[in-house]
PDB file of C-alpha atoms in Angstrom:
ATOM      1  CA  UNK A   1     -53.143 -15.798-226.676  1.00  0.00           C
ATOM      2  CA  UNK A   2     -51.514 -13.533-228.925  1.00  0.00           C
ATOM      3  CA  UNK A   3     -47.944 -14.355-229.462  1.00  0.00           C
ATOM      4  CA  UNK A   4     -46.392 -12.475-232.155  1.00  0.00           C
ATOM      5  CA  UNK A   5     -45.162  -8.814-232.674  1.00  0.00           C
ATOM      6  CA  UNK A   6     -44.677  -7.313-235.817  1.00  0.00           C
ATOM      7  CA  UNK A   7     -45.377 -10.990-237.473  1.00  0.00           C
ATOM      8  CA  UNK A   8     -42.592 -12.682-234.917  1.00  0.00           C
ATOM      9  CA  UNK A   9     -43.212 -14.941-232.160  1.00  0.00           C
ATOM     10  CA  UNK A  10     -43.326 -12.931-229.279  1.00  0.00           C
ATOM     11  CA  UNK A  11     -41.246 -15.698-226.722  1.00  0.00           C
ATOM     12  CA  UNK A  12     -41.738 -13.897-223.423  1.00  0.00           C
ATOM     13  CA  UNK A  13     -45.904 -13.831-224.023  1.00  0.00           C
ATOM     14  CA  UNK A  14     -45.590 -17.526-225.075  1.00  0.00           C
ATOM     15  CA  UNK A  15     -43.331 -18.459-221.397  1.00  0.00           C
ATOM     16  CA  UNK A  16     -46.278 -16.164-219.310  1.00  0.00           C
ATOM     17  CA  UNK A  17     -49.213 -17.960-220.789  1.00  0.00           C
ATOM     18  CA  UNK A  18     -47.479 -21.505-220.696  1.00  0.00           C
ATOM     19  CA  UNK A  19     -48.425 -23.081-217.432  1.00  0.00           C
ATOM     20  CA  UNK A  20     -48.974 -26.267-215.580  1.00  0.00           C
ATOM     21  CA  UNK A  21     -52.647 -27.040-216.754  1.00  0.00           C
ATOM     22  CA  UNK A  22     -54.325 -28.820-213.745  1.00  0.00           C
ATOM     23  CA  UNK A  23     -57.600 -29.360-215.142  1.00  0.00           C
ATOM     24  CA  UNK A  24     -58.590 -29.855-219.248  1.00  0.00           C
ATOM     25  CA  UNK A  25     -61.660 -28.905-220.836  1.00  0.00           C
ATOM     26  CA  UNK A  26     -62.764 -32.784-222.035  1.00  0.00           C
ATOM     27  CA  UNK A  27     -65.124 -31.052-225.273  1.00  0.00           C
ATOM     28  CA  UNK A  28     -62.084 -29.182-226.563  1.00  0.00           C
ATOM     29  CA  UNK A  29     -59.784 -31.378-229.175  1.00  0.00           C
ATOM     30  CA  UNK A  30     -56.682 -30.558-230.734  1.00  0.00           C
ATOM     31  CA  UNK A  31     -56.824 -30.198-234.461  1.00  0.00           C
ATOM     32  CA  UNK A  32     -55.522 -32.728-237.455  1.00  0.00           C
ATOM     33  CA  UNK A  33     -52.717 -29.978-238.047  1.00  0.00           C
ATOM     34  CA  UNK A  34     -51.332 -29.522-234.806  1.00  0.00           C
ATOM     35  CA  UNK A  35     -51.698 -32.954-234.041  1.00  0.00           C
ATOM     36  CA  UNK A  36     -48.913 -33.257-237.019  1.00  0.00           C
ATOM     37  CA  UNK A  37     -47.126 -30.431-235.685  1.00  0.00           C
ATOM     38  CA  UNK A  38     -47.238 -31.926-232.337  1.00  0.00           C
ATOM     39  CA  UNK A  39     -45.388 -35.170-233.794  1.00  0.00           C
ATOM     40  CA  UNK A  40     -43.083 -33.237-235.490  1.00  0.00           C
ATOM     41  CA  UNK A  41     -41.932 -31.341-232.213  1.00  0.00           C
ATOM     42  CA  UNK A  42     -41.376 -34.950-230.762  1.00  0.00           C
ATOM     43  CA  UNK A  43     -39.330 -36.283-233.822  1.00  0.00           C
ATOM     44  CA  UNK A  44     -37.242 -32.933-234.926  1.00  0.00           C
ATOM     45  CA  UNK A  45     -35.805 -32.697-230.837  1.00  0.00           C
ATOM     46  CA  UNK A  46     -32.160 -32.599-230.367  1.00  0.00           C
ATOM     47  CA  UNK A  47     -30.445 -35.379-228.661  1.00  0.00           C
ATOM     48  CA  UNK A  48     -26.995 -36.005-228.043  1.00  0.00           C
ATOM     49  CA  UNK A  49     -24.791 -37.671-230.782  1.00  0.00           C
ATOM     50  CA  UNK A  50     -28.266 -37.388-232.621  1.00  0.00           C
ATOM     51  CA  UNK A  51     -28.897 -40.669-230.685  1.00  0.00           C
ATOM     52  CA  UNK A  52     -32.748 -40.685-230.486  1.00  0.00           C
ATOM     53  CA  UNK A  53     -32.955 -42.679-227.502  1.00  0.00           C
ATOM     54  CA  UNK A  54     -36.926 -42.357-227.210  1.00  0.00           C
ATOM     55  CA  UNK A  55     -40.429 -43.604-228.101  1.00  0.00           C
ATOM     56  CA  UNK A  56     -43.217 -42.011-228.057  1.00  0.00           C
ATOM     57  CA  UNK A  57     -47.332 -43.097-227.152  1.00  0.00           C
ATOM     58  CA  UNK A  58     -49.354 -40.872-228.597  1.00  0.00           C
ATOM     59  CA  UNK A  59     -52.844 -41.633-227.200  1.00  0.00           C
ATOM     60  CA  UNK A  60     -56.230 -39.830-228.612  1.00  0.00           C
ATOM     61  CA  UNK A  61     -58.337 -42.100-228.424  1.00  0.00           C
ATOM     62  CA  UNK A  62     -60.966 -42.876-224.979  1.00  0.00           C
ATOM     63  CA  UNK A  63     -60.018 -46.439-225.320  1.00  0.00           C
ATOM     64  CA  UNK A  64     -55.796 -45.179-225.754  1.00  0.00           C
ATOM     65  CA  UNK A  65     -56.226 -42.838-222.737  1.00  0.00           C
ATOM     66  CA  UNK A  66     -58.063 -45.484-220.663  1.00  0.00           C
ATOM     67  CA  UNK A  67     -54.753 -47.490-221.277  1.00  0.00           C
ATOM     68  CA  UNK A  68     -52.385 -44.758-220.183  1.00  0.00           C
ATOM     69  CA  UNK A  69     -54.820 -44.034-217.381  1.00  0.00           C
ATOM     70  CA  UNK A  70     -53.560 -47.402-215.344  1.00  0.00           C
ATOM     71  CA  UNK A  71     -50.178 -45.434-215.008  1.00  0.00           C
ATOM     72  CA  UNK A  72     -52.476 -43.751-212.490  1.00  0.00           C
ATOM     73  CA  UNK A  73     -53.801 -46.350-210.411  1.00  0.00           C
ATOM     74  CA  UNK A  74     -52.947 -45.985-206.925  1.00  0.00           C
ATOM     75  CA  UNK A  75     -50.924 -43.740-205.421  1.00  0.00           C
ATOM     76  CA  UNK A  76     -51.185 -41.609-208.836  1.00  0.00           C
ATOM     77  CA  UNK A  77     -54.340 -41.375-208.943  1.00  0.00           C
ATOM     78  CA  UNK A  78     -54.565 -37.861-208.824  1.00  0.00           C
ATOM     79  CA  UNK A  79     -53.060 -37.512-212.278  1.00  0.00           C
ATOM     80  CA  UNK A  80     -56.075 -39.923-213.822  1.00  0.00           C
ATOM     81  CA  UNK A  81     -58.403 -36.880-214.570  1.00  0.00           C
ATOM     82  CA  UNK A  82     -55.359 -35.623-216.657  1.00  0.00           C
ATOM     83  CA  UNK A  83     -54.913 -38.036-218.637  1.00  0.00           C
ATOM     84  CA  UNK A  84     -59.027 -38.780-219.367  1.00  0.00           C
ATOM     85  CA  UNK A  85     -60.102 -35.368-219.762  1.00  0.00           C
ATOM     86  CA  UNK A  86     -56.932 -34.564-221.698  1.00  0.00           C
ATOM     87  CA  UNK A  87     -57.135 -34.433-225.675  1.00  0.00           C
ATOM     88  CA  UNK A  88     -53.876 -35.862-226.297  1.00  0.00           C
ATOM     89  CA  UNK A  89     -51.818 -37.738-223.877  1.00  0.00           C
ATOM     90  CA  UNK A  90     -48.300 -38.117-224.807  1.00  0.00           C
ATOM     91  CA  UNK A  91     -45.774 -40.994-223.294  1.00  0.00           C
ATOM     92  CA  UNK A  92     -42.998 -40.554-223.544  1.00  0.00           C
ATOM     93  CA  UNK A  93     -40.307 -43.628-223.542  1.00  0.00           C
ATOM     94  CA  UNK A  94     -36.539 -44.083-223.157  1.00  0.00           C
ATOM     95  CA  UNK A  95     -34.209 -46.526-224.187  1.00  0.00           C
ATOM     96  CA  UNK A  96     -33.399 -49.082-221.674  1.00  0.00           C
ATOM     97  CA  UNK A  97     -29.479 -49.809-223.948  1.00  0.00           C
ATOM     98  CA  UNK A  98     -27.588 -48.650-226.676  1.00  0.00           C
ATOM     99  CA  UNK A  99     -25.454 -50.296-228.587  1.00  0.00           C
ATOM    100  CA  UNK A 100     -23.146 -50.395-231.713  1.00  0.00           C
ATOM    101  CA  UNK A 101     -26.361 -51.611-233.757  1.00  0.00           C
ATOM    102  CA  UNK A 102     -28.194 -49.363-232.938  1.00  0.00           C
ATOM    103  CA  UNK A 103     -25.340 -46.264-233.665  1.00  0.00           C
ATOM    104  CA  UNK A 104     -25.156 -47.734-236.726  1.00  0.00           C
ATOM    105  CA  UNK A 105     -28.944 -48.188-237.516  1.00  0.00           C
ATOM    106  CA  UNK A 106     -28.878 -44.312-236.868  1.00  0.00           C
ATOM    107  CA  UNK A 107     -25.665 -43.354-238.514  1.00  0.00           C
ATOM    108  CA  UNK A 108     -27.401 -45.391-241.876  1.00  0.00           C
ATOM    109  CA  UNK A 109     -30.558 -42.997-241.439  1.00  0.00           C
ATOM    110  CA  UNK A 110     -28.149 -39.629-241.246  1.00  0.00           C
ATOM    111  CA  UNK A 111     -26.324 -41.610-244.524  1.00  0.00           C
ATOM    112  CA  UNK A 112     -29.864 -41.910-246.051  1.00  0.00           C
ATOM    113  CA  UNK A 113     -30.795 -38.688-245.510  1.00  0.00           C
ATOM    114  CA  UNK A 114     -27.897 -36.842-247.094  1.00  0.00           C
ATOM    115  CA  UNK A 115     -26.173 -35.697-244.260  1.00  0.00           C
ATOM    116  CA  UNK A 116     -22.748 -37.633-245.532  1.00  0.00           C
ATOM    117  CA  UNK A 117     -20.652 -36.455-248.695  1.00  0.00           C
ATOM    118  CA  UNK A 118     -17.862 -39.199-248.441  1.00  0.00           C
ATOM    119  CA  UNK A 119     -18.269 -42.290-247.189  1.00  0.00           C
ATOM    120  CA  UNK A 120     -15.237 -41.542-244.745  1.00  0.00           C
ATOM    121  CA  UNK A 121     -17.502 -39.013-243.600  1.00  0.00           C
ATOM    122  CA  UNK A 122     -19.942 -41.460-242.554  1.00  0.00           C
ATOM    123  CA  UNK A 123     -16.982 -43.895-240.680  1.00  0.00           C
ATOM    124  CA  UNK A 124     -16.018 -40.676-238.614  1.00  0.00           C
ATOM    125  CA  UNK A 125     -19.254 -40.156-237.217  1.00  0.00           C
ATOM    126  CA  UNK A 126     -19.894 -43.590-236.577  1.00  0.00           C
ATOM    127  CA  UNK A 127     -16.507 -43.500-234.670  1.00  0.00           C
ATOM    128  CA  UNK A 128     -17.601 -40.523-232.871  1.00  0.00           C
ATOM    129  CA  UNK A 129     -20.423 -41.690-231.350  1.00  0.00           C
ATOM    130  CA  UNK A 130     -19.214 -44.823-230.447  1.00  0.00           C
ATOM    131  CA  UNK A 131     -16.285 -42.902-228.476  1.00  0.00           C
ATOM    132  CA  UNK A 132     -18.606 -40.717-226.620  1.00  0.00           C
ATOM    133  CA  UNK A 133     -21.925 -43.704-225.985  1.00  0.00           C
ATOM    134  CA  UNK A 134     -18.980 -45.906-224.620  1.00  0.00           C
ATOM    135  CA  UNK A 135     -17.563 -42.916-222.220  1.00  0.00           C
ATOM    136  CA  UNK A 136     -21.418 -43.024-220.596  1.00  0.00           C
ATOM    137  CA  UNK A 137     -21.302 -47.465-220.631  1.00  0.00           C
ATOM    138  CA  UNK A 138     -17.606 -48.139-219.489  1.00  0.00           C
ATOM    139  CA  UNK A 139     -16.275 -44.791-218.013  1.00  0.00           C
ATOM    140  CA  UNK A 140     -18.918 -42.942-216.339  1.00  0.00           C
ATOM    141  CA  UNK A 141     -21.392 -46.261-216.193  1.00  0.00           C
ATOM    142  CA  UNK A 142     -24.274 -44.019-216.461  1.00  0.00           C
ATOM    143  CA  UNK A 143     -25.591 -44.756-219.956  1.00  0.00           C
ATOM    144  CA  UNK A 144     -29.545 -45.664-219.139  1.00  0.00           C
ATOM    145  CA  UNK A 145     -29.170 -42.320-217.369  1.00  0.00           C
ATOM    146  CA  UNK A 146     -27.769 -40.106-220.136  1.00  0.00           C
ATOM    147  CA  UNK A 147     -30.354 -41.750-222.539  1.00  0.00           C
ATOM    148  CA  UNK A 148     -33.175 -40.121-220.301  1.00  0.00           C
ATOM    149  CA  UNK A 149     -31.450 -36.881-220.244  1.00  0.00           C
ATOM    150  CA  UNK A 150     -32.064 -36.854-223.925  1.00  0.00           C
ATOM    151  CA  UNK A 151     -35.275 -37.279-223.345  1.00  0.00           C
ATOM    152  CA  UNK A 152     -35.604 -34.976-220.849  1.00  0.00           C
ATOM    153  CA  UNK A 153     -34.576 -32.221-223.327  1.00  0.00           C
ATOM    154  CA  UNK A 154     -37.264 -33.645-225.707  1.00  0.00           C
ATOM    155  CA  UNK A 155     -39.578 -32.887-223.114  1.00  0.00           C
ATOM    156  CA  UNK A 156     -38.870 -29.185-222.336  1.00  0.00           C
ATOM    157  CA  UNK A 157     -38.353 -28.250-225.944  1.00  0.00           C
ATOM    158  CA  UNK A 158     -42.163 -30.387-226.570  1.00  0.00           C
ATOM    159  CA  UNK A 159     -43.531 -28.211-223.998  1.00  0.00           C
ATOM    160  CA  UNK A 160     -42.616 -24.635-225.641  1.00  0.00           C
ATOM    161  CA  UNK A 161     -43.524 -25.989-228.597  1.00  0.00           C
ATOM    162  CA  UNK A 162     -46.873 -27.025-227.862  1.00  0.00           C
ATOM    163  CA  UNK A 163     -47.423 -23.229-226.037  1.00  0.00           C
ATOM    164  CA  UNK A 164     -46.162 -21.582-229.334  1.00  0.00           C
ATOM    165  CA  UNK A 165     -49.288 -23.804-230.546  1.00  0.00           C
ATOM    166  CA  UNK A 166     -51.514 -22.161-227.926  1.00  0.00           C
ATOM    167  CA  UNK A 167     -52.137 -26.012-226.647  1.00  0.00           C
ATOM    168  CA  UNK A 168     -52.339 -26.445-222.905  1.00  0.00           C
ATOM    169  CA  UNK A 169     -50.154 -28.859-221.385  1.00  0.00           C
ATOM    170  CA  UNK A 170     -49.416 -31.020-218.049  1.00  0.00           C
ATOM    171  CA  UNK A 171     -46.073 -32.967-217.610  1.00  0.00           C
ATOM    172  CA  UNK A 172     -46.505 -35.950-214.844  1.00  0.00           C
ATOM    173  CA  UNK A 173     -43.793 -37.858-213.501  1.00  0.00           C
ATOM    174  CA  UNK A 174     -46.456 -39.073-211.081  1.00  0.00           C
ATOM    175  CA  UNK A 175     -46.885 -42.571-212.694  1.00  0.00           C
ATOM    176  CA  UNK A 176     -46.578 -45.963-212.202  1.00  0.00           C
ATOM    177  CA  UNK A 177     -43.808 -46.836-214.713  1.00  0.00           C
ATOM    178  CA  UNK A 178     -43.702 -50.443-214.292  1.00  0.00           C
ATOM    179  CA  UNK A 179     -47.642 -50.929-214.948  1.00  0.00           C
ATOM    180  CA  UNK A 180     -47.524 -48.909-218.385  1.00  0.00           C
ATOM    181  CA  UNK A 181     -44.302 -50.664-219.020  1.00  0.00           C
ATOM    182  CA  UNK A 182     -46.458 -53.950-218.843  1.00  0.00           C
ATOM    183  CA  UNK A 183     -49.609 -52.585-220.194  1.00  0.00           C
ATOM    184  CA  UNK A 184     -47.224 -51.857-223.415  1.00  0.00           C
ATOM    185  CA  UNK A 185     -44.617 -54.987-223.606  1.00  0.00           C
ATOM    186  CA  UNK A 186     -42.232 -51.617-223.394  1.00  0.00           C
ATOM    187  CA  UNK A 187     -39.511 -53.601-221.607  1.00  0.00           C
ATOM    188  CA  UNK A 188     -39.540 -56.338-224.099  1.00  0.00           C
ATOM    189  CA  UNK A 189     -38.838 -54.217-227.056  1.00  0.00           C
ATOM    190  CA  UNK A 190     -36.078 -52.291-225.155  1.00  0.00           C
ATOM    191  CA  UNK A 191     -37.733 -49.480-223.779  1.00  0.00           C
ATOM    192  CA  UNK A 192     -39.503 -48.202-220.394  1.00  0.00           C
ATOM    193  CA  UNK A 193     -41.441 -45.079-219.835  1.00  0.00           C
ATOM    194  CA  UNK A 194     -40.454 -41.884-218.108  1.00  0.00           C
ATOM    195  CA  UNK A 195     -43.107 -38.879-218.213  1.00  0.00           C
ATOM    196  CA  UNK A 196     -46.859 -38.667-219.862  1.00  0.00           C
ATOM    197  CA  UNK A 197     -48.008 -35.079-221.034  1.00  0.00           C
ATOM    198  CA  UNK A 198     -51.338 -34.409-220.984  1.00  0.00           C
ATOM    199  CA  UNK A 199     -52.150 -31.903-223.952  1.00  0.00           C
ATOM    200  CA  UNK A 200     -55.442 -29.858-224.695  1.00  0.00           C
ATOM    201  CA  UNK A 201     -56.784 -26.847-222.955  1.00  0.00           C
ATOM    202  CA  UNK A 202     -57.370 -25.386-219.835  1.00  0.00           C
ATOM    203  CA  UNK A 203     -60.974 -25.563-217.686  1.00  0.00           C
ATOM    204  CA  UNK A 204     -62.636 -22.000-217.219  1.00  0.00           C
ATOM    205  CA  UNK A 205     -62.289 -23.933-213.279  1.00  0.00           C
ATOM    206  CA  UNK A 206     -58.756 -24.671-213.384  1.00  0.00           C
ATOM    207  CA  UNK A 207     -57.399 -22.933-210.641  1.00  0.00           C
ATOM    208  CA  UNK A 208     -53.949 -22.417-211.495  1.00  0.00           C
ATOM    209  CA  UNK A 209     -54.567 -20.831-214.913  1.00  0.00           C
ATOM    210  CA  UNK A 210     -55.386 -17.051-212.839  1.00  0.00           C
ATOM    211  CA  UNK A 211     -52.430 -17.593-210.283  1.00  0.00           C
ATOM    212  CA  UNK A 212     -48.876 -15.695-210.930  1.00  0.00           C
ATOM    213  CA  UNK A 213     -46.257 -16.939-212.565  1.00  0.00           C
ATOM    214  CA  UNK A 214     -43.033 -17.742-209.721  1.00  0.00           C
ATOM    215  CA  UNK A 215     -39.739 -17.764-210.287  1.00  0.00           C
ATOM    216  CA  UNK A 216     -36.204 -17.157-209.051  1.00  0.00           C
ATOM    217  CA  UNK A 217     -35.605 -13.592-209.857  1.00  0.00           C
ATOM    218  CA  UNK A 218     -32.833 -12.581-212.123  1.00  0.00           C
ATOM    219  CA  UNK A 219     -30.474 -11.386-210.227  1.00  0.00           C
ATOM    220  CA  UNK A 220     -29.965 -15.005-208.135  1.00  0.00           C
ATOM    221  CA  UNK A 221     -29.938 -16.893-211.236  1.00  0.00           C
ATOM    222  CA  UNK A 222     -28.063 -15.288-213.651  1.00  0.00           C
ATOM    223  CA  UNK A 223     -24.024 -14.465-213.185  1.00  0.00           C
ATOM    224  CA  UNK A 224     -23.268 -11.955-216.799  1.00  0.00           C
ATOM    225  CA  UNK A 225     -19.720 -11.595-217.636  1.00  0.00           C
TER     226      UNK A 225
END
């Protein structure tokens, strides 16, 4: 793939050559340096109130990916040759509560990190995201569901990310949550699973890597005013 023009990333080429990869190519491995990139992608994602409501298994490893692989036991079993033959596999986690501790666990990282000049500053955020986490507990009572949204955004700005790479990837909500949420204690430490992305590249046989690119055209989905 080549994705720049005139020494720019060249977005549109990146969107046409990012698919859903249906089959990996198990001899292929993703490099040291995009492996760090690939961390950083997960890490530098926006969230709301910069709450960070995630966690993140990175597997690598046969012995990591045979773990992640009972997610796919089953019913899911047609995502297991996904996750083996994959490079990377990527789970990704999502808070299961937030409170006050934890806003101010976060708020004393952003005051670690420079990000306050006055220590009134610092009060004022804290305030702020107290006012808007409490609006999804009390108000709306949908808080468990706004912290996956976050992560949700995580996952579509990982998966640009990892094209701009030139890595193949597969996103599978075909899992069995509550078995990697055992195989990992994930519960017990205050999260549960959500999504695994499989990450490497594509198989000269993977079907779906020649077919078109579908979508909505233009004129349905966008109103310009």
């Amino acid at each position: 793939m080549e994705a720049k023009v005139n020494g720019q990333i060249d977005l549109k080429e990146v969107l046409n050559w990012r698919y859903t990869t249906k089959e990996f190519d198990p001899t292929k491995k993703i490099s040291k340096e995009d492996e760090d990139n690939i961390k950083a992608l997960l890490q530098m994602s926006a969230s709301s109130i910069n709450s960070q409501p995630w966690h993140f298994i990175i597997a690598s490893t046969d012995e990591g990916k045979q773990r992640l692989a009972k997610g796919t036991e089953g019913f899911f079993n047609f995502n297991k040759p996904k996750v083996l033959d994959a490079s990377h596999v990527v789970l990704f986690c999502s808070k299961t509560d937030i409170d006050d501790d934890y806003l101010q666990h976060v708020t004393d990282i952003e005051d670690a990190d420079g990000r306050f000049a006055k220590e009134e500053f610092k009060t004022q955020n804290f305030g702020a995201k107290q006012l808007f986490t409490n609006i999804h507990r009390f108000d709306l009572k949908d808080a468990q569901h706004w912290m996956e949204k976050q992560v949700y955004l995580n996952i579509g700005n990982f998966l640009l990310g990892v094209a701009a790479l030139g890595i193949d990837a597969v996103p599978m909500e075909g899992i069995d949550v509550k078995a990697l949420d055992e195989e990992f204690g994930l519960r017990e430490k205050g999260y549960t699973s959500l999504v695994m992305v499989g990450l490497g590249y594509r198989s000269a046989n993977d079907f779906n890597a020649g077919l078109p690119k579908s979508r909505l055209p233009k004129t349905e989905i966008f109103t310009e005013i």
